[in-house]
C-alpha cells in the first residue's frame, strides 16, 4: 500500500499544476481574464524548480566542502563501510547538476519568447497556459535521466539488491500498475478533463476509441514485427560492442525481474505500460509536441536504460507508435505497445 500512496503523492502536485493551467486556458477560450490564474500555475512550477535548484547547488557545494575537508564524513560519523548514506561521493557534482540545470531550463521554457520559438517547430500554441506548463514539465524527463546516470545504473541495481537481501521488498506489480494508472490520470487532467472537456471530448482528444478488427490486427502485426528487429539490433550491438552497458540488464532485472517469472506478470508488463505511457505520450503529448520530440521524450523517460542501445530501440519504437497514432488512433498504438512488451517478456520467460 505504501507504493500506492507514494505514487499518488508524486503525481498530486503535477496534477494540481495542470488543473490550474487548464482553468486559465478555459478562461482564455471564453475570452475572460486569465493571466492571473495562468501566473498561479507558473508560480507553482517556479517554486518547485527553485527548490530543486537549491538542492542541486547544495549537493555541489557539499562536494566542494568534502574536497576541502576529506575527513568530514568520519568526523560526523557518516563514513565507513557500506552504510555511507551519500553513496558514491564522486557522483555528487553530476547529481547536483541534474537538479539545477534542467530546473533552470524548466523556468526558461515558461518565458513567452521561448515558447514562441518552440512554436515554430512543434504544433504548440505559445499563448496557451496548458501548453506552456506542459513544455516546462517536459524537463522532468531530463532530471530523472541525469539523476539516474549520476547515481549509476550498477549502483542503483546494487542498492536495490541490498534492500532485497535486507528484507525490504516492494510489490513490483502493484507499483507498476499504480505508476501507469497515475500516468494516465495525469494525461487526462492534462488535456482538460473535468475543466475544459467532458469525458467524451477527453477521449476524442487523447485518441482513445473502441478498436476495430483492423486496428487489432494492425496492432498485433506491428507489435510482433518489432520483435525480430529488436533482436537483430541487440545482436549487432553485442557483436560490435556498441551501446552496451551491463548496468542496463542489472537494473532492469532488479526493477522488473519479478514480472518476467510468471505469464500474468508478463501480461501486466505489457498492459500497464500501454495504458499509462501511450495515454500520456501518444495521446496527450504528440498532438502538441510533435512526432520526433514525443518519441525522444518517450525514449529518455526509460532512465533504467541509461544512454545505451536500448535507448535507441525505445526511440525507434516511439517513432513507430507515433506513426500508428497519426494514421489510426491511440488505442491501436496501445495494442502495438502491449504486444511488443509481452512478446519480449514471453521470449525471456521461455529462455529464448
mmCIF file of C-alpha atoms in Angstrom:
data_model
loop_
_atom_site.group_PDB
_atom_site.id
_atom_site.type_symbol
_atom_site.label_atom_id
_atom_site.label_comp_id
_atom_site.label_asym_id
_atom_site.label_seq_id
_atom_site.Cartn_x
_atom_site.Cartn_y
_atom_site.Cartn_z
ATOM 1 C CA UNK A 1 0.000 0.000 0.000
ATOM 2 C CA UNK A 2 2.943 2.344 0.617
ATOM 3 C CA UNK A 3 3.784 2.173 -3.111
ATOM 4 C CA UNK A 4 0.311 3.433 -3.968
ATOM 5 C CA UNK A 5 0.481 6.313 -1.501
ATOM 6 C CA UNK A 6 3.969 7.313 -2.636
ATOM 7 C CA UNK A 7 2.971 7.350 -6.295
ATOM 8 C CA UNK A 8 -0.159 9.409 -5.599
ATOM 9 C CA UNK A 9 1.898 11.934 -3.627
ATOM 10 C CA UNK A 10 4.384 12.197 -6.504
ATOM 11 C CA UNK A 11 1.706 12.865 -9.109
ATOM 12 C CA UNK A 12 -0.586 15.072 -6.997
ATOM 13 C CA UNK A 13 1.438 18.323 -7.390
ATOM 14 C CA UNK A 14 1.747 17.789 -11.149
ATOM 15 C CA UNK A 15 -1.988 17.217 -11.496
ATOM 16 C CA UNK A 16 -2.688 20.324 -9.405
ATOM 17 C CA UNK A 17 -0.471 22.462 -11.636
ATOM 18 C CA UNK A 18 -2.185 21.140 -14.763
ATOM 19 C CA UNK A 19 -5.623 21.763 -13.244
ATOM 20 C CA UNK A 20 -4.764 25.411 -12.558
ATOM 21 C CA UNK A 21 -3.323 25.793 -16.064
ATOM 22 C CA UNK A 22 -6.486 24.306 -17.563
ATOM 23 C CA UNK A 23 -8.637 26.692 -15.530
ATOM 24 C CA UNK A 24 -6.649 29.538 -17.052
ATOM 25 C CA UNK A 25 -6.993 28.037 -20.525
ATOM 26 C CA UNK A 26 -10.754 27.712 -20.092
ATOM 27 C CA UNK A 27 -10.986 31.380 -19.167
ATOM 28 C CA UNK A 28 -8.793 32.331 -22.121
ATOM 29 C CA UNK A 29 -11.021 30.469 -24.561
ATOM 30 C CA UNK A 30 -14.075 32.217 -23.117
ATOM 31 C CA UNK A 31 -12.209 35.498 -23.640
ATOM 32 C CA UNK A 32 -12.245 36.190 -19.920
ATOM 33 C CA UNK A 33 -9.302 37.499 -17.852
ATOM 34 C CA UNK A 34 -6.991 34.547 -17.378
ATOM 35 C CA UNK A 35 -3.451 35.794 -16.870
ATOM 36 C CA UNK A 36 -3.690 35.842 -13.082
ATOM 37 C CA UNK A 37 -4.735 32.198 -12.973
ATOM 38 C CA UNK A 38 -2.050 31.303 -15.541
ATOM 39 C CA UNK A 39 0.578 33.053 -13.434
ATOM 40 C CA UNK A 40 -0.602 30.945 -10.499
ATOM 41 C CA UNK A 41 0.251 27.730 -12.336
ATOM 42 C CA UNK A 42 3.598 29.193 -13.429
ATOM 43 C CA UNK A 43 4.347 30.265 -9.853
ATOM 44 C CA UNK A 44 3.750 26.734 -8.565
ATOM 45 C CA UNK A 45 6.192 25.432 -11.165
ATOM 46 C CA UNK A 46 8.798 28.062 -10.361
ATOM 47 C CA UNK A 47 8.593 27.242 -6.643
ATOM 48 C CA UNK A 48 9.121 23.563 -7.438
ATOM 49 C CA UNK A 49 12.067 24.297 -9.704
ATOM 50 C CA UNK A 50 13.591 26.781 -7.265
ATOM 51 C CA UNK A 51 13.546 24.120 -4.560
ATOM 52 C CA UNK A 52 15.254 21.649 -6.917
ATOM 53 C CA UNK A 53 17.858 24.278 -7.871
ATOM 54 C CA UNK A 54 18.674 24.893 -4.206
ATOM 55 C CA UNK A 55 19.111 21.172 -3.555
ATOM 56 C CA UNK A 56 21.307 20.815 -6.641
ATOM 57 C CA UNK A 57 23.531 23.727 -5.637
ATOM 58 C CA UNK A 58 23.711 22.336 -2.088
ATOM 59 C CA UNK A 59 24.902 18.964 -3.388
ATOM 60 C CA UNK A 60 27.629 20.586 -5.437
ATOM 61 C CA UNK A 61 28.564 22.799 -2.510
ATOM 62 C CA UNK A 62 28.783 19.772 -0.233
ATOM 63 C CA UNK A 63 31.070 18.091 -2.756
ATOM 64 C CA UNK A 64 33.361 21.124 -2.683
ATOM 65 C CA UNK A 65 33.361 21.039 1.110
ATOM 66 C CA UNK A 66 34.333 17.365 1.095
ATOM 67 C CA UNK A 67 37.245 18.087 -1.211
ATOM 68 C CA UNK A 68 38.473 20.775 1.168
ATOM 69 C CA UNK A 69 37.860 18.650 4.268
ATOM 70 C CA UNK A 70 38.294 14.980 3.260
ATOM 71 C CA UNK A 71 37.821 13.758 6.853
ATOM 72 C CA UNK A 72 34.463 15.476 7.272
ATOM 73 C CA UNK A 73 32.383 12.290 6.922
ATOM 74 C CA UNK A 74 34.418 10.488 9.553
ATOM 75 C CA UNK A 75 34.208 13.486 11.876
ATOM 76 C CA UNK A 76 30.425 13.426 11.505
ATOM 77 C CA UNK A 77 30.321 9.625 11.957
ATOM 78 C CA UNK A 78 28.875 9.289 8.444
ATOM 79 C CA UNK A 79 31.710 7.434 6.755
ATOM 80 C CA UNK A 80 32.986 3.943 6.755
ATOM 81 C CA UNK A 81 31.735 0.761 5.263
ATOM 82 C CA UNK A 82 28.706 0.261 3.120
ATOM 83 C CA UNK A 83 26.478 2.357 5.351
ATOM 84 C CA UNK A 84 27.575 5.608 3.768
ATOM 85 C CA UNK A 85 24.289 7.474 3.210
ATOM 86 C CA UNK A 86 25.795 9.576 0.457
ATOM 87 C CA UNK A 87 26.559 6.596 -1.771
ATOM 88 C CA UNK A 88 29.169 7.252 -4.415
ATOM 89 C CA UNK A 89 30.529 10.676 -3.469
ATOM 90 C CA UNK A 90 32.141 11.120 -6.875
ATOM 91 C CA UNK A 91 28.648 11.418 -8.327
ATOM 92 C CA UNK A 92 27.641 14.425 -6.207
ATOM 93 C CA UNK A 93 28.584 17.044 -8.846
ATOM 94 C CA UNK A 94 26.520 15.286 -11.517
ATOM 95 C CA UNK A 95 23.623 14.755 -9.120
ATOM 96 C CA UNK A 96 23.633 18.446 -8.309
ATOM 97 C CA UNK A 97 23.858 19.374 -11.976
ATOM 98 C CA UNK A 98 20.990 17.011 -12.818
ATOM 99 C CA UNK A 99 18.757 19.017 -10.491
ATOM 100 C CA UNK A 100 19.635 22.657 -11.001
ATOM 101 C CA UNK A 101 20.365 22.765 -14.746
ATOM 102 C CA UNK A 102 17.118 21.160 -16.030
ATOM 103 C CA UNK A 103 15.161 23.087 -13.397
ATOM 104 C CA UNK A 104 16.615 26.333 -14.688
ATOM 105 C CA UNK A 105 15.677 25.206 -18.197
ATOM 106 C CA UNK A 106 12.132 24.476 -16.984
ATOM 107 C CA UNK A 107 11.796 28.078 -15.776
ATOM 108 C CA UNK A 108 13.224 29.428 -19.035
ATOM 109 C CA UNK A 109 10.691 27.408 -21.037
ATOM 110 C CA UNK A 110 7.898 29.353 -19.343
ATOM 111 C CA UNK A 111 9.076 32.604 -20.928
ATOM 112 C CA UNK A 112 6.819 33.742 -23.829
ATOM 113 C CA UNK A 113 9.684 34.363 -26.312
ATOM 114 C CA UNK A 114 10.999 30.838 -25.722
ATOM 115 C CA UNK A 115 7.535 29.363 -26.197
ATOM 116 C CA UNK A 116 7.133 31.288 -29.433
ATOM 117 C CA UNK A 117 10.473 29.889 -30.608
ATOM 118 C CA UNK A 118 9.353 26.306 -29.925
ATOM 119 C CA UNK A 119 6.049 27.001 -31.673
ATOM 120 C CA UNK A 120 7.984 27.404 -34.915
ATOM 121 C CA UNK A 121 8.970 23.742 -34.826
ATOM 122 C CA UNK A 122 6.182 21.933 -32.995
ATOM 123 C CA UNK A 123 2.352 22.411 -33.044
ATOM 124 C CA UNK A 124 2.343 24.417 -29.832
ATOM 125 C CA UNK A 125 0.176 27.425 -29.029
ATOM 126 C CA UNK A 126 2.613 29.815 -27.299
ATOM 127 C CA UNK A 127 -0.273 31.747 -25.717
ATOM 128 C CA UNK A 128 -1.782 28.652 -24.067
ATOM 129 C CA UNK A 129 -1.080 28.259 -20.333
ATOM 130 C CA UNK A 130 -1.578 24.498 -20.670
ATOM 131 C CA UNK A 131 0.990 24.218 -23.446
ATOM 132 C CA UNK A 132 3.407 26.418 -21.511
ATOM 133 C CA UNK A 133 3.170 24.233 -18.409
ATOM 134 C CA UNK A 134 3.418 21.022 -20.442
ATOM 135 C CA UNK A 135 6.544 22.249 -22.215
ATOM 136 C CA UNK A 136 8.128 23.229 -18.918
ATOM 137 C CA UNK A 137 7.244 19.932 -17.240
ATOM 138 C CA UNK A 138 8.986 18.015 -20.012
ATOM 139 C CA UNK A 139 12.299 18.751 -18.279
ATOM 140 C CA UNK A 140 11.276 16.303 -15.542
ATOM 141 C CA UNK A 141 12.260 13.583 -18.002
ATOM 142 C CA UNK A 142 15.735 15.099 -18.216
ATOM 143 C CA UNK A 143 16.014 15.432 -14.433
ATOM 144 C CA UNK A 144 15.080 11.784 -13.981
ATOM 145 C CA UNK A 145 17.562 10.604 -16.607
ATOM 146 C CA UNK A 146 20.502 12.709 -15.415
ATOM 147 C CA UNK A 147 19.873 11.816 -11.776
ATOM 148 C CA UNK A 148 19.825 8.119 -12.668
ATOM 149 C CA UNK A 149 23.069 8.471 -14.631
ATOM 150 C CA UNK A 150 24.580 10.435 -11.763
ATOM 151 C CA UNK A 151 23.950 7.635 -9.302
ATOM 152 C CA UNK A 152 24.925 4.980 -11.846
ATOM 153 C CA UNK A 153 22.902 2.059 -13.157
ATOM 154 C CA UNK A 154 25.097 -0.510 -11.416
ATOM 155 C CA UNK A 155 24.962 1.411 -8.135
ATOM 156 C CA UNK A 156 21.165 1.544 -8.315
ATOM 157 C CA UNK A 157 20.970 -2.172 -9.076
ATOM 158 C CA UNK A 158 23.280 -3.000 -6.173
ATOM 159 C CA UNK A 159 21.289 -0.761 -3.836
ATOM 160 C CA UNK A 160 18.020 -2.474 -4.779
ATOM 161 C CA UNK A 161 19.643 -5.883 -4.358
ATOM 162 C CA UNK A 162 20.920 -4.900 -0.912
ATOM 163 C CA UNK A 163 17.440 -3.769 0.100
ATOM 164 C CA UNK A 164 16.018 -7.074 -1.071
ATOM 165 C CA UNK A 165 18.604 -9.007 0.948
ATOM 166 C CA UNK A 166 17.722 -6.889 3.988
ATOM 167 C CA UNK A 167 14.084 -7.881 3.600
ATOM 168 C CA UNK A 168 12.941 -4.511 2.234
ATOM 169 C CA UNK A 169 10.779 -5.536 -0.694
ATOM 170 C CA UNK A 170 8.047 -3.921 -2.739
ATOM 171 C CA UNK A 171 5.156 -5.241 -4.749
ATOM 172 C CA UNK A 172 6.534 -4.773 -8.267
ATOM 173 C CA UNK A 173 3.212 -5.495 -9.940
ATOM 174 C CA UNK A 174 1.285 -3.080 -7.711
ATOM 175 C CA UNK A 175 3.955 -0.402 -8.175
ATOM 176 C CA UNK A 176 3.851 -0.707 -11.946
ATOM 177 C CA UNK A 177 0.063 -0.615 -12.178
ATOM 178 C CA UNK A 178 -0.116 2.368 -9.814
ATOM 179 C CA UNK A 179 2.560 4.273 -11.707
ATOM 180 C CA UNK A 180 0.950 3.688 -15.086
ATOM 181 C CA UNK A 181 -2.569 4.378 -13.802
ATOM 182 C CA UNK A 182 -1.435 7.699 -12.326
ATOM 183 C CA UNK A 183 0.373 8.496 -15.581
ATOM 184 C CA UNK A 184 -2.901 8.004 -17.456
ATOM 185 C CA UNK A 185 -4.814 10.107 -14.901
ATOM 186 C CA UNK A 186 -2.226 12.858 -15.277
ATOM 187 C CA UNK A 187 -2.696 12.769 -19.058
ATOM 188 C CA UNK A 188 -6.479 13.030 -18.706
ATOM 189 C CA UNK A 189 -6.259 16.047 -16.408
ATOM 190 C CA UNK A 190 -3.536 17.497 -18.615
ATOM 191 C CA UNK A 191 -5.839 17.742 -21.634
ATOM 192 C CA UNK A 192 -8.551 19.382 -19.539
ATOM 193 C CA UNK A 193 -10.818 16.613 -18.266
ATOM 194 C CA UNK A 194 -13.411 17.985 -15.806
ATOM 195 C CA UNK A 195 -12.293 21.548 -16.559
ATOM 196 C CA UNK A 196 -12.424 22.190 -20.310
ATOM 197 C CA UNK A 197 -13.613 18.830 -21.669
ATOM 198 C CA UNK A 198 -16.186 16.250 -20.678
ATOM 199 C CA UNK A 199 -15.448 12.518 -20.781
ATOM 200 C CA UNK A 200 -16.279 12.060 -24.454
ATOM 201 C CA UNK A 201 -14.291 15.106 -25.564
ATOM 202 C CA UNK A 202 -11.334 13.947 -23.467
ATOM 203 C CA UNK A 203 -11.332 10.501 -25.068
ATOM 204 C CA UNK A 204 -11.513 12.094 -28.509
ATOM 205 C CA UNK A 205 -8.626 14.476 -27.750
ATOM 206 C CA UNK A 206 -6.446 11.627 -26.487
ATOM 207 C CA UNK A 207 -7.429 9.358 -29.363
ATOM 208 C CA UNK A 208 -8.962 6.547 -27.347
ATOM 209 C CA UNK A 209 -11.631 4.652 -29.259
ATOM 210 C CA UNK A 210 -13.045 1.154 -29.355
ATOM 211 C CA UNK A 211 -10.542 -0.500 -31.711
ATOM 212 C CA UNK A 212 -11.877 -2.037 -34.882
ATOM 213 C CA UNK A 213 -10.889 -5.515 -36.030
ATOM 214 C CA UNK A 214 -8.467 -3.857 -38.441
ATOM 215 C CA UNK A 215 -6.933 -1.854 -35.588
ATOM 216 C CA UNK A 216 -6.449 -5.020 -33.546
ATOM 217 C CA UNK A 217 -4.854 -6.941 -36.405
ATOM 218 C CA UNK A 218 -2.604 -3.991 -37.259
ATOM 219 C CA UNK A 219 -1.536 -3.646 -33.635
ATOM 220 C CA UNK A 220 -0.703 -7.330 -33.290
ATOM 221 C CA UNK A 221 1.208 -7.491 -36.574
ATOM 222 C CA UNK A 222 3.275 -4.379 -35.857
ATOM 223 C CA UNK A 223 3.942 -5.385 -32.247
ATOM 224 C CA UNK A 224 5.184 -8.817 -33.300
ATOM 225 C CA UNK A 225 7.070 -7.338 -36.243
ATOM 226 C CA UNK A 226 9.169 -5.112 -33.982
ATOM 227 C CA UNK A 227 10.491 -8.094 -32.037
ATOM 228 C CA UNK A 228 12.854 -9.550 -34.685
ATOM 229 C CA UNK A 229 14.074 -6.028 -35.486
ATOM 230 C CA UNK A 230 14.992 -5.507 -31.840
ATOM 231 C CA UNK A 231 16.670 -8.913 -31.627
ATOM 232 C CA UNK A 232 18.823 -8.124 -34.669
ATOM 233 C CA UNK A 233 19.808 -4.720 -33.279
ATOM 234 C CA UNK A 234 20.680 -6.334 -29.933
ATOM 235 C CA UNK A 235 22.812 -8.979 -31.627
ATOM 236 C CA UNK A 236 24.685 -6.413 -33.704
ATOM 237 C CA UNK A 237 25.212 -4.243 -30.638
ATOM 238 C CA UNK A 238 26.668 -7.160 -28.671
ATOM 239 C CA UNK A 239 28.791 -8.364 -31.590
ATOM 240 C CA UNK A 240 30.424 -4.994 -32.193
ATOM 241 C CA UNK A 241 30.241 -3.864 -28.556
ATOM 242 C CA UNK A 242 28.371 -0.675 -29.450
ATOM 243 C CA UNK A 243 25.996 0.919 -26.971
ATOM 244 C CA UNK A 244 26.206 -1.933 -24.481
ATOM 245 C CA UNK A 245 26.027 -1.341 -20.736
ATOM 246 C CA UNK A 246 25.941 -4.222 -18.241
ATOM 247 C CA UNK A 247 24.208 -1.930 -15.780
ATOM 248 C CA UNK A 248 21.113 -1.854 -18.003
ATOM 249 C CA UNK A 249 20.427 -5.561 -17.574
ATOM 250 C CA UNK A 250 21.263 -5.488 -13.871
ATOM 251 C CA UNK A 251 18.962 -2.568 -13.092
ATOM 252 C CA UNK A 252 16.142 -3.813 -15.322
ATOM 253 C CA UNK A 253 16.287 -7.177 -13.584
ATOM 254 C CA UNK A 254 16.002 -5.525 -10.184
ATOM 255 C CA UNK A 255 13.160 -3.234 -11.250
ATOM 256 C CA UNK A 256 11.100 -5.581 -13.414
ATOM 257 C CA UNK A 257 12.633 -9.028 -12.990
ATOM 258 C CA UNK A 258 9.796 -10.479 -10.868
ATOM 259 C CA UNK A 259 7.309 -9.703 -13.632
ATOM 260 C CA UNK A 260 9.172 -11.950 -16.074
ATOM 261 C CA UNK A 261 8.732 -15.001 -13.851
ATOM 262 C CA UNK A 262 5.019 -15.557 -14.469
ATOM 263 C CA UNK A 263 2.743 -15.239 -17.518
ATOM 264 C CA UNK A 264 0.446 -12.908 -15.562
ATOM 265 C CA UNK A 265 3.412 -10.703 -14.708
ATOM 266 C CA UNK A 266 4.355 -10.511 -18.384
ATOM 267 C CA UNK A 267 0.809 -9.562 -19.354
ATOM 268 C CA UNK A 268 0.918 -6.898 -16.639
ATOM 269 C CA UNK A 269 4.185 -5.560 -18.039
ATOM 270 C CA UNK A 270 2.589 -5.136 -21.453
ATOM 271 C CA UNK A 271 -0.859 -3.933 -20.481
ATOM 272 C CA UNK A 272 0.164 -1.471 -17.759
ATOM 273 C CA UNK A 273 2.816 0.236 -19.901
ATOM 274 C CA UNK A 274 0.372 0.504 -22.798
ATOM 275 C CA UNK A 275 -2.219 2.098 -20.520
ATOM 276 C CA UNK A 276 -0.031 4.794 -18.997
ATOM 277 C CA UNK A 277 2.705 5.548 -21.494
ATOM 278 C CA UNK A 278 0.520 5.569 -24.590
ATOM 279 C CA UNK A 279 -2.174 7.701 -22.964
ATOM 280 C CA UNK A 280 0.425 10.301 -21.994
ATOM 281 C CA UNK A 281 2.896 10.266 -24.864
ATOM 282 C CA UNK A 282 0.872 9.368 -27.946
ATOM 283 C CA UNK A 283 -2.487 10.508 -26.614
ATOM 284 C CA UNK A 284 -1.786 13.771 -24.816
ATOM 285 C CA UNK A 285 1.675 14.938 -25.867
ATOM 286 C CA UNK A 286 2.180 14.013 -29.510
ATOM 287 C CA UNK A 287 -0.527 16.319 -30.931
ATOM 288 C CA UNK A 288 1.231 19.246 -29.225
ATOM 289 C CA UNK A 289 4.895 18.239 -29.061
ATOM 290 C CA UNK A 290 5.052 16.657 -32.481
ATOM 291 C CA UNK A 291 6.247 13.303 -33.692
ATOM 292 C CA UNK A 292 10.030 13.479 -33.096
ATOM 293 C CA UNK A 293 10.119 15.278 -29.737
ATOM 294 C CA UNK A 294 7.492 12.943 -28.281
ATOM 295 C CA UNK A 295 9.456 9.864 -29.360
ATOM 296 C CA UNK A 296 12.622 11.361 -27.869
ATOM 297 C CA UNK A 297 10.947 12.084 -24.521
ATOM 298 C CA UNK A 298 9.461 8.582 -24.577
ATOM 299 C CA UNK A 299 12.938 7.099 -25.010
ATOM 300 C CA UNK A 300 14.576 9.243 -22.341
ATOM 301 C CA UNK A 301 11.878 8.589 -19.743
ATOM 302 C CA UNK A 302 13.122 4.976 -19.652
ATOM 303 C CA UNK A 303 16.024 6.042 -17.454
ATOM 304 C CA UNK A 304 16.751 2.437 -16.429
ATOM 305 C CA UNK A 305 18.319 2.051 -19.891
ATOM 306 C CA UNK A 306 20.695 4.954 -19.308
ATOM 307 C CA UNK A 307 22.136 6.013 -22.653
ATOM 308 C CA UNK A 308 22.559 2.719 -24.481
ATOM 309 C CA UNK A 309 21.414 0.763 -27.496
ATOM 310 C CA UNK A 310 18.223 0.061 -25.543
ATOM 311 C CA UNK A 311 17.501 3.801 -25.535
ATOM 312 C CA UNK A 312 17.810 3.832 -29.329
ATOM 313 C CA UNK A 313 15.460 0.845 -29.585
ATOM 314 C CA UNK A 314 12.848 2.591 -27.439
ATOM 315 C CA UNK A 315 13.210 5.700 -29.601
ATOM 316 C CA UNK A 316 12.573 3.619 -32.739
ATOM 317 C CA UNK A 317 9.577 2.047 -31.035
ATOM 318 C CA UNK A 318 8.335 5.537 -30.160
ATOM 319 C CA UNK A 319 8.592 6.571 -33.813
ATOM 320 C CA UNK A 320 6.556 3.528 -34.861
ATOM 321 C CA UNK A 321 3.934 4.182 -32.200
ATOM 322 C CA UNK A 322 3.789 7.811 -33.290
ATOM 323 C CA UNK A 323 3.016 6.801 -36.863
ATOM 324 C CA UNK A 324 0.282 4.470 -35.604
ATOM 325 C CA UNK A 325 -1.205 7.328 -33.579
ATOM 326 C CA UNK A 326 -1.226 9.598 -36.638
ATOM 327 C CA UNK A 327 -2.571 7.001 -39.069
ATOM 328 C CA UNK A 328 -5.028 5.312 -36.708
ATOM 329 C CA UNK A 329 -5.519 6.184 -33.027
ATOM 330 C CA UNK A 330 -4.016 5.820 -29.568
ATOM 331 C CA UNK A 331 -5.960 2.616 -28.908
ATOM 332 C CA UNK A 332 -4.073 0.930 -31.760
ATOM 333 C CA UNK A 333 -0.729 2.228 -30.502
ATOM 334 C CA UNK A 334 -1.624 0.702 -27.115
ATOM 335 C CA UNK A 335 -2.106 -2.685 -28.783
ATOM 336 C CA UNK A 336 1.245 -2.392 -30.576
ATOM 337 C CA UNK A 337 2.992 -1.443 -27.349
ATOM 338 C CA UNK A 338 1.366 -4.185 -25.288
ATOM 339 C CA UNK A 339 2.020 -6.922 -27.870
ATOM 340 C CA UNK A 340 5.642 -5.816 -28.250
ATOM 341 C CA UNK A 341 6.311 -5.799 -24.492
ATOM 342 C CA UNK A 342 4.553 -9.095 -23.886
ATOM 343 C CA UNK A 343 6.344 -10.784 -26.799
ATOM 344 C CA UNK A 344 9.756 -9.842 -25.412
ATOM 345 C CA UNK A 345 8.594 -10.894 -21.954
ATOM 346 C CA UNK A 346 7.486 -14.325 -23.087
ATOM 347 C CA UNK A 347 10.709 -14.851 -25.037
ATOM 348 C CA UNK A 348 12.660 -14.080 -21.847
ATOM 349 C CA UNK A 349 10.324 -16.358 -19.859
ATOM 350 C CA UNK A 350 10.963 -19.214 -22.302
ATOM 351 C CA UNK A 351 14.696 -18.584 -22.241
ATOM 352 C CA UNK A 352 14.916 -17.672 -25.926
#
